């Protein structure tokens, strides 16, 4: 609850800053232009050295433990310490039991996910670390949730929309099979590279009623500064923790937030036109965010910071 209130406060504060333009629907100066820094946003989590220069404090478990022992501030650690909670602290085990029930349930084609991918999805080990991936049938990049939806349609005979609880449970279950595996999204050439570049453009382009880009908040000077009790973090590294557990929001999705849902939530909060989850537009942004996390270990299931900053 507290968090929802914070979100409202943030919106109120944005209105205070940009209220006149928003209320009168006057176009804000700079819309359509790029926020600075786009060319420097390249794949690889270590790129954050050039952005916030906090990377050495959180680059791996050892660095995080050292920073925490030294009691460095949240903003010095780029808030990465908030992902330090373990599954048993927030009922992650129960969630995986529910996920397994969906995973092993046969659909109208008489098969379950387990029929092809192993009882515990062990045949999908490491796979989630490579997503989004190019799908040659659809001829575009797809996120893990879209891939799962397609397997549901093609092989199981069950409807698994990307915004559904069942889909998101399966995404968490499959991603847990990559826990600890460094993210490796290939954006080196072809349609993969083109998708990365479109996603990067979307992240840096100023749009919407306030004329914000994602980068307006998630790169300097705003990044790591608290906006009414909430903090926009660097675009490097966070993507490794999705889907993420966020209680008490989204009970219909088993308290799971996918990366594309977070992107949509931010877009909506920032008064940008939103796109459907699973769309090419949001998949491109996901490609961009995940590729920026290349080299960072998948950390699923972990918990959204929620109240942890209070
Ligand atoms: C009848 C067998 C079958 C069933 C049942 C099935 N899949 Fe698949 N799955 C496949 C095949 C074949 C591929 C590879 C498809 C491709 O490369 O286009 C695949 C690919 C995948 C991938 C991506 C693997 C990669 O290397 O990129 C994931 C993740 C996945 N399936 C999850 C699921 C889930 C979750 C379910 C249950 C909803 C499911 N699958 C049901 C056959 C199946
Ligand atoms: C007005 C400032 C603002 C803008 C613009 C903005 N965000 Fe955010 N973003 C935040 C804040 C504050 C948070 C943390 C609180 C929350 O979850 O709402 C956040 C959280 C996130 C997270 C989760 C980070 C984590 O710790 O897991 C992602 C991913 C993200 N934003 C992506 C985007 C994308 C993509 C866009 C553009 C479509 C965008 N944001 C636009 C302020 C912003």
Short mmCIF file of C-alpha atoms and ligand atoms in Angstrom, two decimals:
data_model
loop_
_atom_site.label_atom_id
_atom_site.label_comp_id
_atom_site.label_asym_id
_atom_site.label_seq_id
_atom_site.Cartn_x
_atom_site.Cartn_y
_atom_site.Cartn_z
CA UNK A 1 0.00 0.00 0.00
CA UNK A 2 2.69 2.38 1.06
CA UNK A 3 4.35 2.02 -2.31
CA UNK A 4 1.18 2.93 -4.21
CA UNK A 5 0.94 6.06 -2.13
CA UNK A 6 4.52 6.85 -3.03
CA UNK A 7 3.73 6.41 -6.71
CA UNK A 8 0.90 8.89 -6.35
CA UNK A 9 3.18 11.33 -4.57
CA UNK A 10 5.65 11.06 -7.41
CA UNK A 11 2.95 11.86 -9.94
CA UNK A 12 1.79 14.80 -7.85
CA UNK A 13 5.33 16.12 -7.71
CA UNK A 14 5.70 15.75 -11.46
CA UNK A 15 2.49 17.67 -11.96
CA UNK A 16 3.82 20.39 -9.74
CA UNK A 17 6.90 20.66 -11.89
CA UNK A 18 5.27 20.30 -15.27
CA UNK A 19 1.64 20.94 -14.39
CA UNK A 20 1.04 23.92 -16.63
CA UNK A 21 2.14 22.13 -19.79
CA UNK A 22 0.26 18.96 -18.92
CA UNK A 23 -3.04 20.58 -17.99
CA UNK A 24 -3.18 22.84 -21.04
CA UNK A 25 -1.83 20.04 -23.26
CA UNK A 26 0.83 22.41 -24.59
CA UNK A 27 3.68 20.59 -26.33
CA UNK A 28 6.75 20.58 -24.10
CA UNK A 29 9.96 21.88 -25.62
CA UNK A 30 12.38 19.20 -26.78
CA UNK A 31 9.83 16.48 -27.55
CA UNK A 32 11.22 14.19 -30.25
CA UNK A 33 14.83 15.10 -29.40
CA UNK A 34 17.27 12.73 -27.75
CA UNK A 35 18.39 13.05 -24.15
CA UNK A 36 22.23 13.14 -24.13
CA UNK A 37 24.34 9.99 -23.70
CA UNK A 38 22.75 7.64 -26.21
CA UNK A 39 25.95 6.70 -28.03
CA UNK A 40 27.63 5.72 -24.77
CA UNK A 41 24.89 3.21 -23.82
CA UNK A 42 26.52 0.03 -25.13
CA UNK A 43 25.95 -3.64 -24.23
CA UNK A 44 27.72 -4.90 -21.09
CA UNK A 45 26.97 -4.11 -17.45
CA UNK A 46 30.44 -2.67 -16.84
CA UNK A 47 29.34 0.25 -19.02
CA UNK A 48 27.83 1.68 -15.85
CA UNK A 49 31.34 2.79 -14.92
CA UNK A 50 30.92 5.61 -17.42
CA UNK A 51 27.44 6.48 -16.21
CA UNK A 52 27.27 6.40 -12.41
CA UNK A 53 30.77 5.21 -11.54
CA UNK A 54 29.31 2.95 -8.84
CA UNK A 55 29.94 -0.33 -10.65
CA UNK A 56 32.88 -1.42 -8.50
CA UNK A 57 30.63 -1.35 -5.41
CA UNK A 58 28.08 -3.86 -6.73
CA UNK A 59 29.56 -5.69 -9.68
CA UNK A 60 29.35 -9.13 -8.04
CA UNK A 61 28.46 -10.80 -4.75
CA UNK A 62 31.90 -10.12 -3.26
CA UNK A 63 31.81 -6.44 -4.07
CA UNK A 64 28.28 -6.16 -2.69
CA UNK A 65 29.19 -7.92 0.54
CA UNK A 66 32.18 -5.62 1.00
CA UNK A 67 30.08 -2.51 0.34
CA UNK A 68 27.44 -3.67 2.77
CA UNK A 69 30.05 -4.42 5.44
CA UNK A 70 31.37 -0.89 4.92
CA UNK A 71 27.80 0.40 5.25
CA UNK A 72 28.00 2.42 2.07
CA UNK A 73 24.84 4.38 1.30
CA UNK A 74 22.14 2.97 -0.97
CA UNK A 75 22.88 5.54 -3.62
CA UNK A 76 26.60 4.70 -3.56
CA UNK A 77 25.69 1.06 -4.12
CA UNK A 78 23.28 2.12 -6.86
CA UNK A 79 20.54 0.43 -4.81
CA UNK A 80 21.77 -2.97 -5.94
CA UNK A 81 21.87 -4.13 -2.30
CA UNK A 82 18.08 -4.23 -2.34
CA UNK A 83 18.23 -7.38 -4.43
CA UNK A 84 20.00 -9.21 -1.66
CA UNK A 85 16.90 -10.84 -0.17
CA UNK A 86 16.63 -14.59 -0.52
CA UNK A 87 13.57 -16.49 -1.78
CA UNK A 88 12.66 -17.99 1.60
CA UNK A 89 12.20 -14.51 2.96
CA UNK A 90 9.24 -13.84 0.70
CA UNK A 91 7.58 -17.16 0.02
CA UNK A 92 9.48 -17.77 -3.21
CA UNK A 93 9.26 -21.50 -2.56
CA UNK A 94 5.46 -21.43 -2.49
CA UNK A 95 5.46 -19.51 -5.74
CA UNK A 96 7.61 -22.13 -7.42
CA UNK A 97 5.28 -24.87 -6.23
CA UNK A 98 2.42 -23.05 -7.94
CA UNK A 99 4.57 -22.58 -11.02
CA UNK A 100 5.39 -26.25 -11.17
CA UNK A 101 1.70 -27.15 -11.09
CA UNK A 102 1.16 -24.98 -14.20
CA UNK A 103 4.34 -26.32 -15.79
CA UNK A 104 3.28 -29.96 -15.42
CA UNK A 105 -0.40 -29.51 -16.35
CA UNK A 106 -1.33 -31.07 -19.70
CA UNK A 107 -3.33 -28.94 -22.14
CA UNK A 108 -5.72 -29.90 -24.93
CA UNK A 109 -2.86 -31.40 -26.96
CA UNK A 110 -2.20 -33.89 -24.16
CA UNK A 111 1.23 -32.50 -23.34
CA UNK A 112 2.65 -30.26 -20.62
CA UNK A 113 5.79 -28.12 -20.65
CA UNK A 114 7.44 -30.93 -18.69
CA UNK A 115 6.80 -33.41 -21.53
CA UNK A 116 9.39 -31.63 -23.68
CA UNK A 117 11.59 -29.57 -21.36
CA UNK A 118 12.15 -31.87 -18.35
CA UNK A 119 10.33 -32.19 -15.03
CA UNK A 120 12.02 -29.12 -13.56
CA UNK A 121 12.75 -27.34 -16.85
CA UNK A 122 16.29 -28.64 -16.50
CA UNK A 123 16.57 -28.81 -20.30
CA UNK A 124 16.07 -25.04 -20.34
CA UNK A 125 19.03 -24.36 -18.05
CA UNK A 126 20.78 -21.12 -19.01
CA UNK A 127 18.24 -20.36 -21.75
CA UNK A 128 16.54 -17.40 -20.06
CA UNK A 129 19.90 -15.59 -19.84
CA UNK A 130 19.84 -15.30 -23.65
CA UNK A 131 16.40 -13.72 -23.91
CA UNK A 132 15.03 -11.76 -25.75
CA UNK A 133 16.09 -13.88 -28.69
CA UNK A 134 15.44 -13.81 -32.43
CA UNK A 135 12.47 -15.96 -33.46
CA UNK A 136 12.87 -16.96 -37.10
CA UNK A 137 9.19 -17.89 -37.52
CA UNK A 138 7.96 -14.52 -36.29
CA UNK A 139 10.99 -12.81 -37.83
CA UNK A 140 11.53 -10.64 -34.78
CA UNK A 141 12.99 -10.60 -31.29
CA UNK A 142 10.77 -12.20 -28.65
CA UNK A 143 10.91 -12.02 -24.89
CA UNK A 144 10.74 -15.15 -22.77
CA UNK A 145 7.07 -14.51 -22.00
CA UNK A 146 6.23 -14.41 -25.72
CA UNK A 147 8.21 -17.61 -26.30
CA UNK A 148 6.22 -19.28 -23.49
CA UNK A 149 2.95 -18.04 -24.96
CA UNK A 150 3.91 -19.57 -28.30
CA UNK A 151 4.82 -22.93 -26.79
CA UNK A 152 1.45 -22.86 -25.05
CA UNK A 153 -0.34 -22.33 -28.37
CA UNK A 154 1.79 -24.61 -30.53
CA UNK A 155 2.53 -27.57 -28.31
CA UNK A 156 0.42 -27.60 -25.14
CA UNK A 157 -2.93 -26.26 -26.33
CA UNK A 158 -3.33 -23.66 -23.60
CA UNK A 159 -3.75 -19.92 -23.73
CA UNK A 160 -0.92 -18.12 -21.95
CA UNK A 161 -1.17 -14.35 -22.62
CA UNK A 162 2.03 -12.50 -21.66
CA UNK A 163 0.14 -10.55 -19.01
CA UNK A 164 -1.35 -13.63 -17.35
CA UNK A 165 -0.42 -15.07 -13.98
CA UNK A 166 0.23 -18.51 -15.49
CA UNK A 167 2.62 -17.12 -18.08
CA UNK A 168 4.50 -15.02 -15.54
CA UNK A 169 4.77 -17.96 -13.13
CA UNK A 170 6.26 -20.05 -15.94
CA UNK A 171 8.64 -17.23 -16.84
CA UNK A 172 9.90 -17.10 -13.23
CA UNK A 173 10.20 -20.89 -13.12
CA UNK A 174 12.17 -21.08 -16.38
CA UNK A 175 14.34 -18.08 -15.45
CA UNK A 176 15.22 -19.67 -12.11
CA UNK A 177 16.96 -22.34 -14.21
CA UNK A 178 19.39 -19.58 -15.22
CA UNK A 179 19.95 -18.23 -11.70
CA UNK A 180 23.62 -17.26 -11.47
CA UNK A 181 24.20 -17.47 -15.23
CA UNK A 182 25.56 -14.23 -16.73
CA UNK A 183 23.12 -12.54 -19.09
CA UNK A 184 24.23 -12.91 -22.68
CA UNK A 185 21.85 -11.28 -25.13
CA UNK A 186 23.37 -11.32 -28.58
CA UNK A 187 22.93 -7.93 -30.24
CA UNK A 188 26.10 -8.02 -32.29
CA UNK A 189 24.53 -7.92 -35.75
CA UNK A 190 21.47 -8.18 -37.98
CA UNK A 191 17.94 -7.89 -36.62
CA UNK A 192 19.24 -8.33 -33.05
CA UNK A 193 21.42 -5.24 -33.38
CA UNK A 194 18.63 -3.30 -35.09
CA UNK A 195 16.28 -4.16 -32.21
CA UNK A 196 18.87 -2.99 -29.66
CA UNK A 197 19.25 0.30 -31.50
CA UNK A 198 15.51 0.89 -31.72
CA UNK A 199 15.22 0.13 -28.00
CA UNK A 200 18.04 2.52 -27.24
CA UNK A 201 16.38 5.25 -29.29
CA UNK A 202 13.12 4.69 -27.42
CA UNK A 203 14.96 4.92 -24.10
CA UNK A 204 16.61 8.23 -24.99
CA UNK A 205 13.88 9.94 -27.02
CA UNK A 206 11.85 12.61 -25.27
CA UNK A 207 8.15 11.95 -25.67
CA UNK A 208 4.74 12.36 -24.11
CA UNK A 209 2.98 15.07 -22.21
CA UNK A 210 5.97 15.91 -20.03
CA UNK A 211 8.59 15.56 -22.75
CA UNK A 212 10.46 12.99 -20.68
CA UNK A 213 12.72 10.29 -22.01
CA UNK A 214 13.29 7.16 -19.94
CA UNK A 215 16.82 8.51 -19.77
CA UNK A 216 15.60 11.77 -18.19
CA UNK A 217 15.21 9.90 -14.92
CA UNK A 218 17.47 6.88 -15.41
CA UNK A 219 20.68 8.71 -16.39
CA UNK A 220 22.46 11.68 -14.76
CA UNK A 221 21.63 14.11 -13.31
CA UNK A 222 18.41 12.45 -11.99
CA UNK A 223 19.58 8.87 -11.65
CA UNK A 224 20.13 7.76 -8.01
CA UNK A 225 18.45 10.92 -6.71
CA UNK A 226 15.32 10.31 -4.75
CA UNK A 227 12.14 11.56 -6.37
CA UNK A 228 9.70 11.84 -3.50
CA UNK A 229 10.98 8.73 -1.76
CA UNK A 230 11.47 6.70 -4.94
CA UNK A 231 14.67 6.33 -6.82
CA UNK A 232 15.35 5.84 -10.50
CA UNK A 233 18.35 3.54 -10.81
CA UNK A 234 20.82 3.01 -13.59
CA UNK A 235 19.62 1.02 -16.64
CA UNK A 236 22.57 -1.36 -16.06
CA UNK A 237 22.07 -4.53 -14.04
CA UNK A 238 18.48 -4.30 -12.80
CA UNK A 239 17.09 -6.29 -15.75
CA UNK A 240 18.89 -9.37 -14.36
CA UNK A 241 16.31 -9.64 -11.56
CA UNK A 242 13.15 -9.95 -13.66
CA UNK A 243 10.54 -11.32 -13.34
CA UNK A 244 10.64 -10.03 -9.81
CA UNK A 245 8.48 -10.64 -6.74
CA UNK A 246 6.54 -7.58 -5.66
CA UNK A 247 4.17 -7.95 -2.75
CA UNK A 248 1.35 -6.92 -2.27
CA UNK A 249 0.80 -5.66 -5.81
CA UNK A 250 -0.48 -7.78 -8.72
CA UNK A 251 -2.04 -10.76 -6.89
CA UNK A 252 -3.56 -11.76 -10.26
CA UNK A 253 -0.04 -12.26 -11.54
CA UNK A 254 1.14 -14.04 -8.42
CA UNK A 255 2.92 -10.84 -7.32
CA UNK A 256 5.30 -11.09 -10.24
CA UNK A 257 6.40 -8.11 -12.30
CA UNK A 258 7.91 -8.80 -15.71
CA UNK A 259 10.41 -6.37 -17.18
CA UNK A 260 7.91 -5.25 -19.80
CA UNK A 261 5.32 -4.59 -17.14
CA UNK A 262 7.80 -2.37 -15.31
CA UNK A 263 8.58 -0.54 -18.57
CA UNK A 264 4.88 0.04 -19.13
CA UNK A 265 4.35 1.21 -15.55
CA UNK A 266 7.15 3.77 -15.93
CA UNK A 267 5.85 4.95 -19.31
CA UNK A 268 2.37 5.39 -17.95
CA UNK A 269 3.61 7.19 -14.81
CA UNK A 270 5.68 9.50 -17.03
CA UNK A 271 2.69 10.34 -19.24
CA UNK A 272 4.05 8.63 -22.31
CA UNK A 273 1.85 6.76 -24.79
CA UNK A 274 1.91 3.13 -23.69
CA UNK A 275 2.24 0.01 -25.83
CA UNK A 276 0.99 -3.49 -25.09
CA UNK A 277 3.30 -5.85 -23.23
CA UNK A 278 4.78 -8.26 -25.74
CA UNK A 279 4.72 -5.60 -28.49
CA UNK A 280 7.78 -5.08 -30.67
CA UNK A 281 8.27 -1.62 -29.14
CA UNK A 282 8.55 -2.91 -25.57
CA UNK A 283 10.50 -5.97 -26.67
CA UNK A 284 13.06 -3.60 -28.23
CA UNK A 285 13.34 -1.69 -24.94
CA UNK A 286 13.68 -5.01 -23.12
CA UNK A 287 16.45 -6.03 -25.55
CA UNK A 288 18.23 -2.75 -24.80
CA UNK A 289 17.92 -3.11 -21.02
CA UNK A 290 18.94 -6.77 -20.96
CA UNK A 291 21.90 -6.23 -23.28
CA UNK A 292 23.08 -3.42 -21.00
CA UNK A 293 23.06 -6.10 -18.27
CA UNK A 294 25.16 -8.53 -20.32
CA UNK A 295 27.71 -10.14 -17.99
CA UNK A 296 25.56 -9.59 -14.89
CA UNK A 297 24.25 -12.77 -13.29
CA UNK A 298 20.57 -13.63 -13.47
CA UNK A 299 19.11 -13.19 -9.99
CA UNK A 300 15.69 -14.84 -9.97
CA UNK A 301 13.71 -15.02 -7.82
CA UNK A 302 14.46 -11.87 -5.91
CA UNK A 303 12.28 -9.22 -4.39
CA UNK A 304 11.44 -5.70 -5.45
CA UNK A 305 12.79 -3.19 -2.96
CA UNK A 306 9.33 -1.94 -2.00
CA UNK A 307 9.64 -0.81 1.58
CA UNK A 308 13.27 -1.84 1.87
CA UNK A 309 14.47 1.74 1.48
CA UNK A 310 12.49 3.14 4.37
C1 LIG B 1 5.80 -30.77 -27.71
C2 LIG B 1 7.01 -30.22 -27.15
C3 LIG B 1 6.92 -28.89 -26.42
C4 LIG B 1 6.11 -28.53 -25.40
C5 LIG B 1 4.97 -29.29 -24.80
C6 LIG B 1 6.56 -27.20 -24.98
N1 LIG B 1 7.61 -26.80 -25.73
FE1 LIG B 1 8.78 -25.22 -25.39
N2 LIG B 1 9.82 -25.63 -27.06
C7 LIG B 1 9.63 -26.72 -27.89
C8 LIG B 1 10.45 -26.59 -29.07
C9 LIG B 1 10.51 -27.55 -30.24
C10 LIG B 1 11.19 -25.39 -28.91
C11 LIG B 1 12.17 -24.76 -29.88
C12 LIG B 1 11.35 -23.90 -30.77
C13 LIG B 1 12.13 -23.04 -31.67
O1 LIG B 1 13.36 -23.10 -31.67
O2 LIG B 1 11.47 -22.30 -32.39
C14 LIG B 1 10.78 -24.84 -27.64
C15 LIG B 1 11.32 -23.71 -27.08
C16 LIG B 1 11.06 -23.26 -25.80
C17 LIG B 1 11.79 -22.23 -25.13
C18 LIG B 1 12.99 -21.48 -25.69
C19 LIG B 1 14.21 -22.37 -25.75
C20 LIG B 1 15.41 -21.69 -26.37
O3 LIG B 1 16.45 -22.37 -26.42
O4 LIG B 1 15.34 -20.55 -26.77
C21 LIG B 1 11.22 -22.07 -23.91
C22 LIG B 1 11.64 -21.09 -22.82
C23 LIG B 1 10.11 -22.98 -23.83
N3 LIG B 1 10.05 -23.71 -24.99
C24 LIG B 1 9.23 -23.08 -22.76
C25 LIG B 1 8.10 -23.88 -22.78
C26 LIG B 1 7.07 -23.82 -21.77
C27 LIG B 1 7.08 -22.92 -20.53
C28 LIG B 1 6.13 -24.75 -22.12
C29 LIG B 1 4.81 -25.01 -21.46
C30 LIG B 1 3.86 -23.92 -21.56
C31 LIG B 1 6.61 -25.39 -23.33
N4 LIG B 1 7.79 -24.82 -23.71
C32 LIG B 1 5.99 -26.47 -23.96
C33 LIG B 1 8.80 -27.77 -27.61
C34 LIG B 1 7.85 -27.79 -26.64
C1 LIG B 2 9.83 10.49 -14.14
C2 LIG B 2 10.98 9.64 -13.96
C3 LIG B 2 11.01 8.32 -14.70
C4 LIG B 2 10.89 8.10 -16.05
C5 LIG B 2 10.67 9.13 -17.15
C6 LIG B 2 11.04 6.68 -16.24
N1 LIG B 2 11.26 6.06 -15.05
FE1 LIG B 2 11.68 4.10 -14.77
N2 LIG B 2 11.70 4.40 -12.76
C7 LIG B 2 11.53 5.61 -12.13
C8 LIG B 2 11.48 5.41 -10.69
C9 LIG B 2 11.31 6.51 -9.65
C10 LIG B 2 11.63 4.02 -10.50
C11 LIG B 2 11.62 3.26 -9.18
C12 LIG B 2 10.26 3.25 -8.59
C13 LIG B 2 9.21 2.53 -9.37
O1 LIG B 2 9.29 1.32 -9.53
O2 LIG B 2 8.24 3.14 -9.85
C14 LIG B 2 11.77 3.42 -11.82
C15 LIG B 2 11.99 2.07 -12.05
C16 LIG B 2 12.29 1.52 -13.30
C17 LIG B 2 12.73 0.17 -13.53
C18 LIG B 2 12.95 -0.88 -12.46
C19 LIG B 2 14.31 -0.75 -11.88
C20 LIG B 2 14.58 -1.78 -10.81
O3 LIG B 2 15.15 -1.42 -9.78
O4 LIG B 2 14.24 -2.94 -11.00
C21 LIG B 2 12.92 0.01 -14.87
C22 LIG B 2 13.39 -1.24 -15.59
C23 LIG B 2 12.56 1.27 -15.50
N3 LIG B 2 12.20 2.15 -14.51
C24 LIG B 2 12.58 1.52 -16.85
C25 LIG B 2 12.08 2.70 -17.43
C26 LIG B 2 11.85 2.86 -18.84
C27 LIG B 2 12.12 1.82 -19.91
C28 LIG B 2 11.35 4.11 -19.00
C29 LIG B 2 10.86 4.76 -20.28
C30 LIG B 2 9.73 4.13 -20.91
C31 LIG B 2 11.31 4.73 -17.69
N4 LIG B 2 11.74 3.84 -16.76
C32 LIG B 2 10.94 6.06 -17.46
C33 LIG B 2 11.42 6.85 -12.72
C34 LIG B 2 11.24 7.03 -14.08
#
